[in-house]
PDB file of C-alpha atoms in Angstrom:
ATOM      1  CA  ALA B   1     -29.322  60.972 173.148  1.00  0.00           C
ATOM      2  CA  ALA B   2     -29.345  57.174 173.219  1.00  0.00           C
ATOM      3  CA  ARG B   3     -32.299  57.062 170.847  1.00  0.00           C
ATOM      4  CA  ALA B   4     -30.592  59.439 168.425  1.00  0.00           C
ATOM      5  CA  ALA B   5     -27.427  57.331 168.457  1.00  0.00           C
ATOM      6  CA  GLU B   6     -29.408  54.158 167.805  1.00  0.00           C
ATOM      7  CA  ARG B   7     -31.314  55.865 164.981  1.00  0.00           C
ATOM      8  CA  ASP B   8     -27.994  56.966 163.409  1.00  0.00           C
ATOM      9  CA  ARG B   9     -26.535  53.452 163.648  1.00  0.00           C
ATOM     10  CA  ARG B  10     -29.673  51.985 162.075  1.00  0.00           C
ATOM     11  CA  ALA B  11     -29.559  54.534 159.236  1.00  0.00           C
ATOM     12  CA  GLN B  12     -25.887  53.747 158.592  1.00  0.00           C
ATOM     13  CA  ARG B  13     -26.552  50.008 158.433  1.00  0.00           C
ATOM     14  CA  THR B  14     -29.438  50.580 156.026  1.00  0.00           C
ATOM     15  CA  ALA B  15     -27.361  52.866 153.803  1.00  0.00           C
ATOM     16  CA  ALA B  16     -24.449  50.431 153.754  1.00  0.00           C
ATOM     17  CA  ALA B  17     -26.773  47.546 152.886  1.00  0.00           C
ATOM     18  CA  GLU B  18     -28.160  49.549 149.972  1.00  0.00           C
ATOM     19  CA  GLY B  19     -24.656  50.311 148.673  1.00  0.00           C
ATOM     20  CA  ARG B  20     -24.770  54.001 149.504  1.00  0.00           C
ATOM     21  CA  ARG B  21     -21.947  55.899 151.149  1.00  0.00           C
ATOM     22  CA  VAL B  22     -22.348  56.698 154.831  1.00  0.00           C
ATOM     23  CA  ARG B  23     -21.590  60.228 155.968  1.00  0.00           C
ATOM     24  CA  GLY B  24     -18.666  60.242 158.404  1.00  0.00           C
ATOM     25  CA  ASP B  25     -17.950  62.836 161.048  1.00  0.00           C
ATOM     26  CA  ARG B  26     -16.409  66.139 159.974  1.00  0.00           C
ATOM     27  CA  ALA B  27     -13.048  65.565 161.694  1.00  0.00           C
ATOM     28  CA  SER B  28     -12.423  62.269 159.899  1.00  0.00           C
ATOM     29  CA  VAL B  29     -13.353  63.766 156.511  1.00  0.00           C
ATOM     30  CA  GLU B  30     -11.031  66.748 157.120  1.00  0.00           C
ATOM     31  CA  ALA B  31      -8.221  64.393 158.135  1.00  0.00           C
ATOM     32  CA  ALA B  32      -8.693  62.310 154.983  1.00  0.00           C
ATOM     33  CA  LEU B  33      -8.700  65.436 152.800  1.00  0.00           C
ATOM     34  CA  PHE B  34      -5.553  66.785 154.471  1.00  0.00           C
ATOM     35  CA  GLN B  35      -3.834  63.432 153.845  1.00  0.00           C
ATOM     36  CA  CYS B  36      -4.729  63.738 150.173  1.00  0.00           C
ATOM     37  CA  PHE B  37      -3.318  67.259 149.995  1.00  0.00           C
ATOM     38  CA  GLU B  38      -0.103  66.092 151.677  1.00  0.00           C
ATOM     39  CA  ARG B  39       0.398  63.593 148.852  1.00  0.00           C
ATOM     40  CA  GLN B  40      -0.470  66.006 146.049  1.00  0.00           C
ATOM     41  CA  ALA B  41      -1.090  69.768 145.906  1.00  0.00           C
ATOM     42  CA  HIS B  42      -3.913  69.882 143.325  1.00  0.00           C
ATOM     43  CA  TRP B  43      -6.887  67.516 143.061  1.00  0.00           C
ATOM     44  CA  SER B  44      -9.991  67.247 140.926  1.00  0.00           C
ATOM     45  CA  PHE B  45     -13.192  66.896 142.891  1.00  0.00           C
ATOM     46  CA  ALA B  46     -13.849  63.443 141.443  1.00  0.00           C
ATOM     47  CA  ALA B  47     -10.440  62.179 142.597  1.00  0.00           C
ATOM     48  CA  LEU B  48     -10.941  63.603 146.108  1.00  0.00           C
ATOM     49  CA  HIS B  49     -14.418  62.105 146.292  1.00  0.00           C
ATOM     50  CA  ARG B  50     -13.058  58.652 145.393  1.00  0.00           C
ATOM     51  CA  ALA B  51     -10.112  58.969 147.799  1.00  0.00           C
ATOM     52  CA  VAL B  52     -12.240  60.036 150.764  1.00  0.00           C
ATOM     53  CA  GLY B  53     -15.148  57.646 150.149  1.00  0.00           C
ATOM     54  CA  GLN B  54     -17.855  59.933 151.520  1.00  0.00           C
ATOM     55  CA  PRO B  55     -21.039  61.302 149.912  1.00  0.00           C
ATOM     56  CA  ALA B  56     -20.222  64.005 147.337  1.00  0.00           C
ATOM     57  CA  PRO B  57     -22.254  66.851 148.939  1.00  0.00           C
ATOM     58  CA  TRP B  58     -20.581  66.216 152.303  1.00  0.00           C
ATOM     59  CA  VAL B  59     -17.081  66.185 150.761  1.00  0.00           C
ATOM     60  CA  LYS B  60     -17.815  69.430 148.938  1.00  0.00           C
ATOM     61  CA  GLU B  61     -19.155  71.118 152.087  1.00  0.00           C
ATOM     62  CA  VAL B  62     -16.034  70.260 154.081  1.00  0.00           C
ATOM     63  CA  LEU B  63     -13.791  71.055 151.104  1.00  0.00           C
ATOM     64  CA  ARG B  64     -15.169  74.605 150.852  1.00  0.00           C
ATOM     65  CA  ASP B  65     -13.923  75.263 154.396  1.00  0.00           C
ATOM     66  CA  ILE B  66     -10.366  73.977 153.946  1.00  0.00           C
ATOM     67  CA  ALA B  67      -9.566  74.429 150.248  1.00  0.00           C
ATOM     68  CA  VAL B  68      -9.911  76.806 147.301  1.00  0.00           C
ATOM     69  CA  TYR B  69     -11.166  75.932 143.830  1.00  0.00           C
ATOM     70  CA  ASN B  70      -8.966  77.114 140.948  1.00  0.00           C
ATOM     71  CA  GLN B  71     -11.162  78.430 138.149  1.00  0.00           C
ATOM     72  CA  ARG B  72      -8.375  79.518 135.799  1.00  0.00           C
ATOM     73  CA  GLY B  73      -4.677  79.195 135.248  1.00  0.00           C
ATOM     74  CA  PRO B  74      -2.474  76.132 134.953  1.00  0.00           C
ATOM     75  CA  HIS B  75      -4.396  74.233 137.643  1.00  0.00           C
ATOM     76  CA  LYS B  76      -7.845  75.026 136.284  1.00  0.00           C
ATOM     77  CA  GLU B  77     -10.769  73.081 137.791  1.00  0.00           C
ATOM     78  CA  THR B  78      -8.753  71.649 140.684  1.00  0.00           C
ATOM     79  CA  TRP B  79      -8.819  72.125 144.449  1.00  0.00           C
ATOM     80  CA  GLU B  80      -5.856  73.097 146.613  1.00  0.00           C
ATOM     81  CA  VAL B  81      -5.616  73.548 150.377  1.00  0.00           C
ATOM     82  CA  LYS B  82      -5.990  77.114 151.686  1.00  0.00           C
ATOM     83  CA  ARG B  83      -2.811  78.997 152.606  1.00  0.00           C
ATOM     84  CA  GLU B  84      -3.582  78.973 156.330  1.00  0.00           C
ATOM     85  CA  TYR B  85      -3.575  75.152 156.339  1.00  0.00           C
ATOM     86  CA  ARG B  86      -0.389  74.647 154.315  1.00  0.00           C
ATOM     87  CA  THR B  87       2.587  73.136 156.097  1.00  0.00           C
ATOM     88  CA  THR B  88       5.142  74.102 153.413  1.00  0.00           C
ATOM     89  CA  GLY B  89       5.417  76.757 150.716  1.00  0.00           C
TER      90      GLY B  89
END
């Protein structure tokens, strides 16, 4: 376990030095996404990606679990939090 942790820290330092985004843990990404959805109900993926600051595939993977993608209607091509996670309305 200690070797794995050291390997992860080394990989994060390397990625940060190269200017790449470092994948955070799932709980922190979910928390950041929920904060975004508290501020605004509908988000484009690009805006969420910028706000969260994590690698795009990782944001999308977590997003699929907590949000729905609107493919038509007035909020076309935006994400909104799933009903079971909403605090109001």
